[in-house]
PDB file of C-alpha atoms in Angstrom:
ATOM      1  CA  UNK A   1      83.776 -25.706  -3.668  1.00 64.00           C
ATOM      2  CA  UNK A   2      82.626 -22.320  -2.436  1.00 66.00           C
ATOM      3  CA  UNK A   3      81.826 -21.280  -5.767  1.00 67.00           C
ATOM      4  CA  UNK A   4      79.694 -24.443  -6.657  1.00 67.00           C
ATOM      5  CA  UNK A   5      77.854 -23.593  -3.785  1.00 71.00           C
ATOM      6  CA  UNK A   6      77.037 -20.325  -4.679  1.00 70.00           C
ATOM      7  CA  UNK A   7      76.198 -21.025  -8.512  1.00 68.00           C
ATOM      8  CA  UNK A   8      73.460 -24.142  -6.462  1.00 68.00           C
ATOM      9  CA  UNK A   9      72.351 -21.654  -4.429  1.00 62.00           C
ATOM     10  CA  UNK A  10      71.641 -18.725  -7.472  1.00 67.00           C
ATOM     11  CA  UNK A  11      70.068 -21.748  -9.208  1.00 68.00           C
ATOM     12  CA  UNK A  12      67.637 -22.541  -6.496  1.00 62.00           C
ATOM     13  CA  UNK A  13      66.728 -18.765  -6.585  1.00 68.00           C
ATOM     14  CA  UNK A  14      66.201 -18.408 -10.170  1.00 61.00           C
ATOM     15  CA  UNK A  15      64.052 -21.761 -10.111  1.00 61.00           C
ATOM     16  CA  UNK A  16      61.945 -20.347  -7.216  1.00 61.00           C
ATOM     17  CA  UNK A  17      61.469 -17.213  -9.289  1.00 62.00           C
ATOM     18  CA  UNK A  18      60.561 -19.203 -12.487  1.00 54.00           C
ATOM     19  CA  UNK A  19      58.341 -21.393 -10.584  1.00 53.00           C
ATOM     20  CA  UNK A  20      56.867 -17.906  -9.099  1.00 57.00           C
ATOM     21  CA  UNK A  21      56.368 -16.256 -12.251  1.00 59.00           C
ATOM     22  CA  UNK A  22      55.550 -19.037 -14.615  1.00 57.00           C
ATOM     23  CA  UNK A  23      51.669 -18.198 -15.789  1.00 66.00           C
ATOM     24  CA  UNK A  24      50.487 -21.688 -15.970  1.00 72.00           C
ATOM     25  CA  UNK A  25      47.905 -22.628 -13.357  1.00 77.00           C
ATOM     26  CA  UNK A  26      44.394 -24.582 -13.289  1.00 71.00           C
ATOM     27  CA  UNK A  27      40.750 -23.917 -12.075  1.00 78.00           C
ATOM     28  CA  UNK A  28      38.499 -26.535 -10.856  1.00 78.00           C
ATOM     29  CA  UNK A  29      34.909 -25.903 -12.291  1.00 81.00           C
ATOM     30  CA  UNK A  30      32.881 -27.030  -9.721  1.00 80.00           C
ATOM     31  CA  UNK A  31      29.594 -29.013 -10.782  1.00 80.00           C
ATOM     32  CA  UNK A  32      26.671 -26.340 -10.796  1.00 83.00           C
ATOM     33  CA  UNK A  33      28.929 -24.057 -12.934  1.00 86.00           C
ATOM     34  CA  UNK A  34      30.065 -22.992 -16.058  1.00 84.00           C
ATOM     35  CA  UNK A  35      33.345 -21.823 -16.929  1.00 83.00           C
ATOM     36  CA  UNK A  36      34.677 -19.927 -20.321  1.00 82.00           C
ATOM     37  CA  UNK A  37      38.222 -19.360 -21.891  1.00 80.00           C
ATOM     38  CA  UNK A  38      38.803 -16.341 -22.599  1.00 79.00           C
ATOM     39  CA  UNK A  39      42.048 -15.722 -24.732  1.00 78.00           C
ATOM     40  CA  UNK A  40      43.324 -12.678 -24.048  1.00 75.00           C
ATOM     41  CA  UNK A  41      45.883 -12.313 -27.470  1.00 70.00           C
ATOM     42  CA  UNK A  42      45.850 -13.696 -30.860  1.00 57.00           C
ATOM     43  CA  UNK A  43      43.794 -13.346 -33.651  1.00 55.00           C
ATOM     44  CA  UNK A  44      40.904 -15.291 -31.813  1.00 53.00           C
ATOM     45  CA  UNK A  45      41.062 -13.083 -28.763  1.00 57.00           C
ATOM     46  CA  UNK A  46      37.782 -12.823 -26.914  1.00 58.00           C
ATOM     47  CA  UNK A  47      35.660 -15.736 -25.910  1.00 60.00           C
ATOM     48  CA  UNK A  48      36.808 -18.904 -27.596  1.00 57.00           C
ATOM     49  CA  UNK A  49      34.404 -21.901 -28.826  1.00 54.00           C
ATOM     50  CA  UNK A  50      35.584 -23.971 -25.761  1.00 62.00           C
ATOM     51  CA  UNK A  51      33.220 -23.911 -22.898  1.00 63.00           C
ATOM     52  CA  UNK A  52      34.013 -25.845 -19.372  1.00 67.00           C
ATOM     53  CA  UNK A  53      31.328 -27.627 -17.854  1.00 61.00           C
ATOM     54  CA  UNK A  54      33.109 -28.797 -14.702  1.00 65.00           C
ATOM     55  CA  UNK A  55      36.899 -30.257 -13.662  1.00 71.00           C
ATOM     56  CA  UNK A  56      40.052 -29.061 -13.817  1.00 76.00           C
ATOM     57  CA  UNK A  57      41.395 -26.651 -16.483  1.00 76.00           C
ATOM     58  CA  UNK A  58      44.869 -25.406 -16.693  1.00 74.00           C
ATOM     59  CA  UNK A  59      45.661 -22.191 -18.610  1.00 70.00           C
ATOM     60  CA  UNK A  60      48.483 -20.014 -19.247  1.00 76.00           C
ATOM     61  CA  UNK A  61      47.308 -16.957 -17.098  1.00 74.00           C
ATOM     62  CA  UNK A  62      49.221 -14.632 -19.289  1.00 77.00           C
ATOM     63  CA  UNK A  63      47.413 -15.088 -22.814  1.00 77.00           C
ATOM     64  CA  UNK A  64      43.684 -16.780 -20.874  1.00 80.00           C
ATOM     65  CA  UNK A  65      41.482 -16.046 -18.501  1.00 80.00           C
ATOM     66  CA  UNK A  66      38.748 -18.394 -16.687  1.00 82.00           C
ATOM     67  CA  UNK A  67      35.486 -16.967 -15.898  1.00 82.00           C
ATOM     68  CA  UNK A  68      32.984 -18.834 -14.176  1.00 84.00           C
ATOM     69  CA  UNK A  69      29.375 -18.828 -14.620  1.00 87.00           C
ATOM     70  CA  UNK A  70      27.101 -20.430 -11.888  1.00 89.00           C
ATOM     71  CA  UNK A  71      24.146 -22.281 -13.215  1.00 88.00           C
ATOM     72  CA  UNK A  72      21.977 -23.191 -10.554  1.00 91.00           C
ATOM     73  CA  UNK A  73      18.972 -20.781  -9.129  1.00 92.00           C
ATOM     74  CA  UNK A  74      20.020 -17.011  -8.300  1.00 93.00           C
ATOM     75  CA  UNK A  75      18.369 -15.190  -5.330  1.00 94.00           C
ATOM     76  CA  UNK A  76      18.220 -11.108  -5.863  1.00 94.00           C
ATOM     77  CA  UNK A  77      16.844  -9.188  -3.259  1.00 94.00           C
ATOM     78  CA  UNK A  78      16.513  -5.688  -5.264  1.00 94.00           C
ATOM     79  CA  UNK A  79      15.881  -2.475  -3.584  1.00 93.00           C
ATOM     80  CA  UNK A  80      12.294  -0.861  -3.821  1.00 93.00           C
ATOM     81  CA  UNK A  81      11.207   1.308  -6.009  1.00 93.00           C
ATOM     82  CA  UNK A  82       7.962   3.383  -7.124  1.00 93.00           C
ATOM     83  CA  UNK A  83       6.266   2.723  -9.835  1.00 93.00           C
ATOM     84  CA  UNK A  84       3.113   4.825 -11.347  1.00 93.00           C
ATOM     85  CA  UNK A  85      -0.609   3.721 -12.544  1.00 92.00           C
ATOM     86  CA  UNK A  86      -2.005   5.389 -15.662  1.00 91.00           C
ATOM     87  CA  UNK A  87      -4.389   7.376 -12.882  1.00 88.00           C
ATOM     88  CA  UNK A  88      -1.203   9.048 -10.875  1.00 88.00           C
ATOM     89  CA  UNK A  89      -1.548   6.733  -8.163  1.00 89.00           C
ATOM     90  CA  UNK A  90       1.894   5.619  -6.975  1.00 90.00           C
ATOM     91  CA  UNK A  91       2.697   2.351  -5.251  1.00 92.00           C
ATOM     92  CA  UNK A  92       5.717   0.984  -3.852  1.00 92.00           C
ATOM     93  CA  UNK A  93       7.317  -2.307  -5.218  1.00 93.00           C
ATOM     94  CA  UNK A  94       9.985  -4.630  -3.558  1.00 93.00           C
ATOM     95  CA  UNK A  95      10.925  -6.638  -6.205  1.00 93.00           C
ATOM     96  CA  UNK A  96      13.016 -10.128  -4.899  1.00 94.00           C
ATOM     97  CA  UNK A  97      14.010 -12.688  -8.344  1.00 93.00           C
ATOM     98  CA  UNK A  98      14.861 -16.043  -8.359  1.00 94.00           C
ATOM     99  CA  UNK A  99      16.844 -17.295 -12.006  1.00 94.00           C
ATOM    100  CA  UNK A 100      19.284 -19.377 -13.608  1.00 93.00           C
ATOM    101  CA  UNK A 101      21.761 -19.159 -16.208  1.00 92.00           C
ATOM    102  CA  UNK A 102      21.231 -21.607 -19.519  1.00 91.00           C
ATOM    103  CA  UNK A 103      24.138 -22.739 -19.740  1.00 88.00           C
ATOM    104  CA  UNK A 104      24.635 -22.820 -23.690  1.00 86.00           C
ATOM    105  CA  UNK A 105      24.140 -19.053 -23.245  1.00 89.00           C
ATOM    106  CA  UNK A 106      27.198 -18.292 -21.232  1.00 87.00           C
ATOM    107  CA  UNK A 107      29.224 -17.431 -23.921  1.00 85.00           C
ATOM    108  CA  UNK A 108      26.547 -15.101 -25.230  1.00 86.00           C
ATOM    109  CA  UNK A 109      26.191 -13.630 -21.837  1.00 88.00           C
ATOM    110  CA  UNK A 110      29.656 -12.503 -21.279  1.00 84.00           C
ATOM    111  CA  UNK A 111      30.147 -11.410 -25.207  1.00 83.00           C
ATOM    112  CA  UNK A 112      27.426  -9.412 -24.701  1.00 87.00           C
ATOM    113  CA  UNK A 113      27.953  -7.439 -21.434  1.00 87.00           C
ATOM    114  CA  UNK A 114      31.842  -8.741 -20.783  1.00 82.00           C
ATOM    115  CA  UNK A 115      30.719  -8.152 -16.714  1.00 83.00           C
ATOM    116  CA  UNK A 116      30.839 -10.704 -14.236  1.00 84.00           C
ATOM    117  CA  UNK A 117      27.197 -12.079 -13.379  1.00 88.00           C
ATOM    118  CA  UNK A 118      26.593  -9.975 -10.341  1.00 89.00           C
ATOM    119  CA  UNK A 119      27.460  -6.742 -12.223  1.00 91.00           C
ATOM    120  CA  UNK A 120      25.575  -8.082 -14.907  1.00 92.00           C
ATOM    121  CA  UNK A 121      22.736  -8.107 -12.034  1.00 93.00           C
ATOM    122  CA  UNK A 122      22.729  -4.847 -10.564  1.00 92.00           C
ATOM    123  CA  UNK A 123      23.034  -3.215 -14.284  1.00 92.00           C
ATOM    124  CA  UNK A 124      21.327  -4.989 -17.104  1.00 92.00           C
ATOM    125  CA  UNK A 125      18.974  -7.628 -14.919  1.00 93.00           C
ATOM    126  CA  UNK A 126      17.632  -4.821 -12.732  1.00 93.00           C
ATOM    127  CA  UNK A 127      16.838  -2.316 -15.386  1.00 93.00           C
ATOM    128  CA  UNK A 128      14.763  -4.736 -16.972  1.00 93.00           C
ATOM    129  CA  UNK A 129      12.470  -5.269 -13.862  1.00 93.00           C
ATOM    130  CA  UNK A 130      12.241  -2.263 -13.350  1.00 94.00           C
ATOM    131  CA  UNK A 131      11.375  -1.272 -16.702  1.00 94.00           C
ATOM    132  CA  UNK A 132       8.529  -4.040 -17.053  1.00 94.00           C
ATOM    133  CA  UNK A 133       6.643  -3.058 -13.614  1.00 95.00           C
ATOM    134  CA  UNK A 134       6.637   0.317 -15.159  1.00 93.00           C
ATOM    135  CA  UNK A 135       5.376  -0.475 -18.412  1.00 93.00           C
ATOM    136  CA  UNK A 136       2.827  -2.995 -17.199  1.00 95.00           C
ATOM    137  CA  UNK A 137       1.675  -0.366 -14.447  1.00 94.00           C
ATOM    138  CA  UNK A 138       1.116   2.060 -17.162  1.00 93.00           C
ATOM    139  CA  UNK A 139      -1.989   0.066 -18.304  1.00 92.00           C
ATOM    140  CA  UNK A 140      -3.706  -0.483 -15.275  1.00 94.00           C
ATOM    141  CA  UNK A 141      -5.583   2.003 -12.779  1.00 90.00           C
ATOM    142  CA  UNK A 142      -4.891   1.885  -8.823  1.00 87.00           C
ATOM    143  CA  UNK A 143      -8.263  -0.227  -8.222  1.00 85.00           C
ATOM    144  CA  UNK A 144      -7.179  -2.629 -10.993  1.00 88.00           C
ATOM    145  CA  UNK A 145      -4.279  -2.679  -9.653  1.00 88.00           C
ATOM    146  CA  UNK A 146      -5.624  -4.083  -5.985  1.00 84.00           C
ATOM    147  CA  UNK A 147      -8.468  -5.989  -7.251  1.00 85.00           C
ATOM    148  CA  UNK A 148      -6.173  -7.767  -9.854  1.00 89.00           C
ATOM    149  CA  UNK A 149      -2.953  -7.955  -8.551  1.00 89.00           C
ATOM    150  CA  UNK A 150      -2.264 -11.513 -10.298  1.00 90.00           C
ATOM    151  CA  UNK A 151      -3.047 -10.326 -13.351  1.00 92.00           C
ATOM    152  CA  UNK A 152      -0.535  -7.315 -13.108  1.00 93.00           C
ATOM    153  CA  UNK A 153       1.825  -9.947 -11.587  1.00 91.00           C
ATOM    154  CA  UNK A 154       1.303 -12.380 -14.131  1.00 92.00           C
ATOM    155  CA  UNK A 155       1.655  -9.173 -16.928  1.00 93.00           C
ATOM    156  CA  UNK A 156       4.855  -8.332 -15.111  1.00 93.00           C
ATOM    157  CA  UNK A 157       6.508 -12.172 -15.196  1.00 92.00           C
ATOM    158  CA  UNK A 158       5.535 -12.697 -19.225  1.00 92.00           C
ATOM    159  CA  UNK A 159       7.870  -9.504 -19.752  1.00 92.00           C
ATOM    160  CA  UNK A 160      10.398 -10.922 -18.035  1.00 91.00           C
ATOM    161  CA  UNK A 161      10.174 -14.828 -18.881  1.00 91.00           C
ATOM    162  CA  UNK A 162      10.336 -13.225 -22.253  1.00 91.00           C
ATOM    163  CA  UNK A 163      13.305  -9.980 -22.103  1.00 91.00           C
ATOM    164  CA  UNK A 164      15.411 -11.689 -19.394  1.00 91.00           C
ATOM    165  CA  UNK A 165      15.208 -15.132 -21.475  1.00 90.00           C
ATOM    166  CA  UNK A 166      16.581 -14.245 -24.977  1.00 90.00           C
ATOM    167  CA  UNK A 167      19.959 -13.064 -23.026  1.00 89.00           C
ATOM    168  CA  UNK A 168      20.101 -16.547 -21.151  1.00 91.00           C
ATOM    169  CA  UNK A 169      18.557 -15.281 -18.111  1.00 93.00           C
ATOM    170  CA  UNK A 170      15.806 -18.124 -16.915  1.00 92.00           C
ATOM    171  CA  UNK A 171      12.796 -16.779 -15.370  1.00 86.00           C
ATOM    172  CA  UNK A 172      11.688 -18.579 -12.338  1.00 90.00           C
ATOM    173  CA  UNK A 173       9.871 -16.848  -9.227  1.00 90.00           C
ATOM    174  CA  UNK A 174       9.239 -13.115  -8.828  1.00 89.00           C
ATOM    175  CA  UNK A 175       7.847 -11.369  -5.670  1.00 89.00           C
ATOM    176  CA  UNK A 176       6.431  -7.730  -6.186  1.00 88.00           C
ATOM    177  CA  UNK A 177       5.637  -6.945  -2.120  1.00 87.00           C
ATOM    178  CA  UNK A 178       3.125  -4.281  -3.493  1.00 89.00           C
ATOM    179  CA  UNK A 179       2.638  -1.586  -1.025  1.00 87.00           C
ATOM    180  CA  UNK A 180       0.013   1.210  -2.202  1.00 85.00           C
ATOM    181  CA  UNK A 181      -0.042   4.565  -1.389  1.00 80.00           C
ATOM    182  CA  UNK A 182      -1.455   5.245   2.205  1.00 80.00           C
ATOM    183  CA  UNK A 183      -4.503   7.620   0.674  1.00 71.00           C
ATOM    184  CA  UNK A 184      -5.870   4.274  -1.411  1.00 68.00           C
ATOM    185  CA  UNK A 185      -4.837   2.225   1.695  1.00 68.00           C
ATOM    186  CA  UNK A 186      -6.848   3.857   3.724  1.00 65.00           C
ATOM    187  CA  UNK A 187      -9.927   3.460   1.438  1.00 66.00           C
ATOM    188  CA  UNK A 188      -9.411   0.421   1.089  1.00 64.00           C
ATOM    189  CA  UNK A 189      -9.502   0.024   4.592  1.00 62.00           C
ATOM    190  CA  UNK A 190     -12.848   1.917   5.380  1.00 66.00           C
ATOM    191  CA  UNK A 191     -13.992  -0.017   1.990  1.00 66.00           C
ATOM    192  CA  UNK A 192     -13.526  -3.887   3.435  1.00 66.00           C
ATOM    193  CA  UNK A 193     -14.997  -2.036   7.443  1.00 72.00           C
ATOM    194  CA  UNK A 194     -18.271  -1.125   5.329  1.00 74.00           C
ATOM    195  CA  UNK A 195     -18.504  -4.291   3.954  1.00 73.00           C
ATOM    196  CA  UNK A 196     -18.054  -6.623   6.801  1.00 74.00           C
ATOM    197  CA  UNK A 197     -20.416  -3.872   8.562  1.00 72.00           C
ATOM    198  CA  UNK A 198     -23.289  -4.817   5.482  1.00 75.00           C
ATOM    199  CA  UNK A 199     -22.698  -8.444   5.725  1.00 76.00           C
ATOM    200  CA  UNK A 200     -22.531  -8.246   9.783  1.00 77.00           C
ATOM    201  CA  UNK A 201     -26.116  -6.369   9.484  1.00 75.00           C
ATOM    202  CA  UNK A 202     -27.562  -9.252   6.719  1.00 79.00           C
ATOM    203  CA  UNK A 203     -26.665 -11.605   8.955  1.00 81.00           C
ATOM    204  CA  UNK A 204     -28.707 -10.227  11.837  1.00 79.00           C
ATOM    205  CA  UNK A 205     -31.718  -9.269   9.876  1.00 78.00           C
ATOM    206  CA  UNK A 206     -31.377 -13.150   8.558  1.00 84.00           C
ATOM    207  CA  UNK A 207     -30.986 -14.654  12.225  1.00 82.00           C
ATOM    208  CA  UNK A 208     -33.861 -12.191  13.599  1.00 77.00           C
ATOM    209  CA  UNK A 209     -36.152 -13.224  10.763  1.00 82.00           C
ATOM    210  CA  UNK A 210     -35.159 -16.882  11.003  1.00 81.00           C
ATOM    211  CA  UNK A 211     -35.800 -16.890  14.872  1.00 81.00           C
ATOM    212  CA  UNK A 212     -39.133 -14.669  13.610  1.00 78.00           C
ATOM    213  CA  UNK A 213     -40.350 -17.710  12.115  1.00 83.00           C
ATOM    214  CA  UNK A 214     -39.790 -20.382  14.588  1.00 81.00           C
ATOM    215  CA  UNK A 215     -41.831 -17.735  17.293  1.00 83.00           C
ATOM    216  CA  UNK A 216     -44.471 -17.897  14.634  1.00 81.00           C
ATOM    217  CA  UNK A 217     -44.846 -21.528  14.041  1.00 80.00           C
ATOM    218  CA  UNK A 218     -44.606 -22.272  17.552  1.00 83.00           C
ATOM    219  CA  UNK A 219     -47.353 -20.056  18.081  1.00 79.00           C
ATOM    220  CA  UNK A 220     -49.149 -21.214  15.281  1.00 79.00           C
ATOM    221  CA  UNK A 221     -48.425 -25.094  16.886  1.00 79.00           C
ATOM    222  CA  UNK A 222     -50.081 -24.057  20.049  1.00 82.00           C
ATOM    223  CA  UNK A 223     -52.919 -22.351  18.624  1.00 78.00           C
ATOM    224  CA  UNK A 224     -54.023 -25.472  16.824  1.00 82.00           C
ATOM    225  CA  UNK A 225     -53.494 -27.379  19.488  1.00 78.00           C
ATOM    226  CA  UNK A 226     -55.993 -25.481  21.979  1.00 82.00           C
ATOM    227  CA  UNK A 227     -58.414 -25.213  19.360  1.00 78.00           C
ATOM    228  CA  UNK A 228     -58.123 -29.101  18.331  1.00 80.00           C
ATOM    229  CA  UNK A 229     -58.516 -29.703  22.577  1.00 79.00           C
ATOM    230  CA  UNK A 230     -61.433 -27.638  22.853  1.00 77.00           C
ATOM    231  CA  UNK A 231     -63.181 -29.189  19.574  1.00 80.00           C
ATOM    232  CA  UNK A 232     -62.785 -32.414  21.308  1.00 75.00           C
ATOM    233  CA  UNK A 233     -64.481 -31.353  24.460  1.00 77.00           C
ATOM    234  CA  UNK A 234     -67.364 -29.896  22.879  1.00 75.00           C
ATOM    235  CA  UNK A 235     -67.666 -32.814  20.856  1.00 74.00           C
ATOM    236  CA  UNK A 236     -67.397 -34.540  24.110  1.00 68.00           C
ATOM    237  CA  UNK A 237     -70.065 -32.697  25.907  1.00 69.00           C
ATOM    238  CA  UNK A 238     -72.603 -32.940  23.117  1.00 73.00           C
ATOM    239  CA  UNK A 239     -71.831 -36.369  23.282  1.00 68.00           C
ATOM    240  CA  UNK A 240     -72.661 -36.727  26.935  1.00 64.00           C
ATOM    241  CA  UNK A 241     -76.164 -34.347  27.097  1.00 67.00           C
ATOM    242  CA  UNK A 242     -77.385 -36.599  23.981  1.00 66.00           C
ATOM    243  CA  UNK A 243     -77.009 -40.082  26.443  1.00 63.00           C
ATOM    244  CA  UNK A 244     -78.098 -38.820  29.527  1.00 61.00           C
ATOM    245  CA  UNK A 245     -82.128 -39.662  29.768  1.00 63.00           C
ATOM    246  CA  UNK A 246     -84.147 -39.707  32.908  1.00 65.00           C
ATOM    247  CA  UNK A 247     -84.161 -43.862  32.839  1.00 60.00           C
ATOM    248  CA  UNK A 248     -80.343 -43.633  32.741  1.00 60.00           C
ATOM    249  CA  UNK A 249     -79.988 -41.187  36.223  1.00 65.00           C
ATOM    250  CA  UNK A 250     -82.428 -43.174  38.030  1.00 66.00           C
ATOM    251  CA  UNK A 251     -80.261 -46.651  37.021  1.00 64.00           C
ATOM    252  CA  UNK A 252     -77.344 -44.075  38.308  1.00 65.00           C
ATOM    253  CA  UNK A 253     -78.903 -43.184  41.547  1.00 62.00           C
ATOM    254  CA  UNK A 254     -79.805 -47.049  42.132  1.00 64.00           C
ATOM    255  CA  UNK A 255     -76.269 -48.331  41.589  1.00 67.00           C
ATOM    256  CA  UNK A 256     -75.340 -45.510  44.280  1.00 67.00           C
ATOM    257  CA  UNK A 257     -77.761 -46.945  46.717  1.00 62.00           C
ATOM    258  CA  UNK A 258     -76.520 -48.704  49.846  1.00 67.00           C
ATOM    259  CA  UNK A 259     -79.890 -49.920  50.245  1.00 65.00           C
ATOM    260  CA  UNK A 260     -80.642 -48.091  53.084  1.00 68.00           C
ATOM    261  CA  UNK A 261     -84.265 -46.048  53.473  1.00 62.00           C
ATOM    262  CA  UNK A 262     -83.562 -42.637  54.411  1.00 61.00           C
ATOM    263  CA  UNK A 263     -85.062 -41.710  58.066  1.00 61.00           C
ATOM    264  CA  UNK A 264     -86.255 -38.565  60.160  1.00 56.00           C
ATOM    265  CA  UNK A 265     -87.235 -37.778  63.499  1.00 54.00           C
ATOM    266  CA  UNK A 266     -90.917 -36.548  63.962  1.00 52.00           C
ATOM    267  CA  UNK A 267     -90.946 -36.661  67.721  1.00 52.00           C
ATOM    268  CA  UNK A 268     -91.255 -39.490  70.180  1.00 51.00           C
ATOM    269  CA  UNK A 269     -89.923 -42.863  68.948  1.00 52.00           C
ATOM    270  CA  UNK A 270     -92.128 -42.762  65.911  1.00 51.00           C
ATOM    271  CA  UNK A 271     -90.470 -43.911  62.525  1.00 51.00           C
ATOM    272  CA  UNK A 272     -92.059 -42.706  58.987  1.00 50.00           C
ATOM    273  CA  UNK A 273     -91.167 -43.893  55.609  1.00 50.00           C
ATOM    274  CA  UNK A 274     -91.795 -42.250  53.016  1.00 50.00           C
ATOM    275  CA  UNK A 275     -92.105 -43.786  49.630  1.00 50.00           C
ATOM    276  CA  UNK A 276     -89.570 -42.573  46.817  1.00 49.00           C
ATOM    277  CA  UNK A 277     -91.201 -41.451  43.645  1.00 47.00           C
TER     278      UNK A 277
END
């Protein structure tokens, strides 16, 4: 009895250390990802032909390994870095990239650098941006630089869309954060003060000649307006000497009459009249 016990009981054990060491386990692929077998003995070792979009895969832990891929947009927030123009200027560049993964390139990707994808970021992905902003900056001058920045931008991107895509590396959204150097920053500063100063002064010398003109024609209104006044009362006295006649004054003075004769006192109570010529 005893012993049965103790052979049940040195079972158990050796089952728990079985189940302990056996190598067979699974990984779930979760949808957005990409995972690849990787047989680790046998004359096919290295990445099979099998690729796992998404599920559960069991493996045998001690010939395979699983390595996941993810698929879906990468943020990388890079540090800065200088970069020189073909005139010695040197600006500052804070490069941020946004990228997926093609999927049917996963294999590729991890035959060809056998790193996990964040290694593969910090090593391969950010030699390549750095090595395109300093090729493209070689062909342009500090003031192209600032006056076209999209173009150097847009330079910048079509090395990448093109380097970063024939590994399997998607291009999708790049942010340089140029800074230039604080000698051209400063020029450009007085540069955009003397223009707003030019345009300020246009503007006043057009408002001052504007308000010029209205002074003018208002002027110019009032003139003609005396002149056309006093035309009309000329006109209007000539008009009046050429109708006044001496029949017309005495028809005047007789409409004024109140019909009485005009008297004066030549002592006593004697009245004279005197006739009106």
């Amino acid at each position: 009895m005893k012993r049965n016990i103790i052979i049940g009981v040195l079972s158990f054990i050796v089952l728990l250390v079985v189940l302990a060491a056996q190598p067979f386990t699974f990984e779930n692929i979760d949808a957005g990802n990409v995972g690849i077998r990787i047989n680790l003995y046998g004359t096919d070792k290295g990445v099979d032909n099998i690729t796992i979009v998404t599920g559960r895969v069991w493996y045998n832990t001690w010939t395979t390994k699983i390595i996941e891929f993810p698929t879906f947009t990468q943020s990388v927030d890079y540090e800065s870095f200088v970069i020189t123009t073909k005139d010695a200027a040197e600006f500052k560049v804070d490069p941020k990239l946004n990228y997926h993964i093609n999927p049917d390139k996963v294999p590729q990707i991890y035959r060809q650098y056998r790193r996990p994808l964040g290694e593969i970021q910090q090593g391969f992905m950010k030699n390549t941006i750095y090595d395109a902003y300093r090729i493209v900056a070689n062909s342009f001058t500090s003031d192209s630089v600032m006056s076209n920045r999209e173009v150097f931008e847009d330079r910048v991107q079509n090395v990448l869309t093109t380097t970063l895509g024939r590994d399997g590396f998607i291009y999708d959204q790049l942010t340089s954060a140029i800074t230039p150097p604080p000698s051209l920053r400063q020029m450009i500063d007085e540069k955009n003060t003397s223009i707003q100063a030019r345009l300020k002064a246009e503007n006043m010398a057009k408002q001052a000649e504007a308000e010029a003109k209205v002074i003018i024609a208002r002027a110019e209104g009032q003139a003609k307006a005396t002149l056309i006044k006093a035309r009309a009362e000329a006109e209007a006295n000539q008009l009046r000497q050429k109708t006044i006649t001496p029949l017309l004054i005495q028809q005047e003075w007789v409409a004024k009459w109140n019909g009485v004769l005009p008297t004066t006192n030549a002592g006593g109570s004697t009245s004279l009249m005197l006739g009106v010529k």
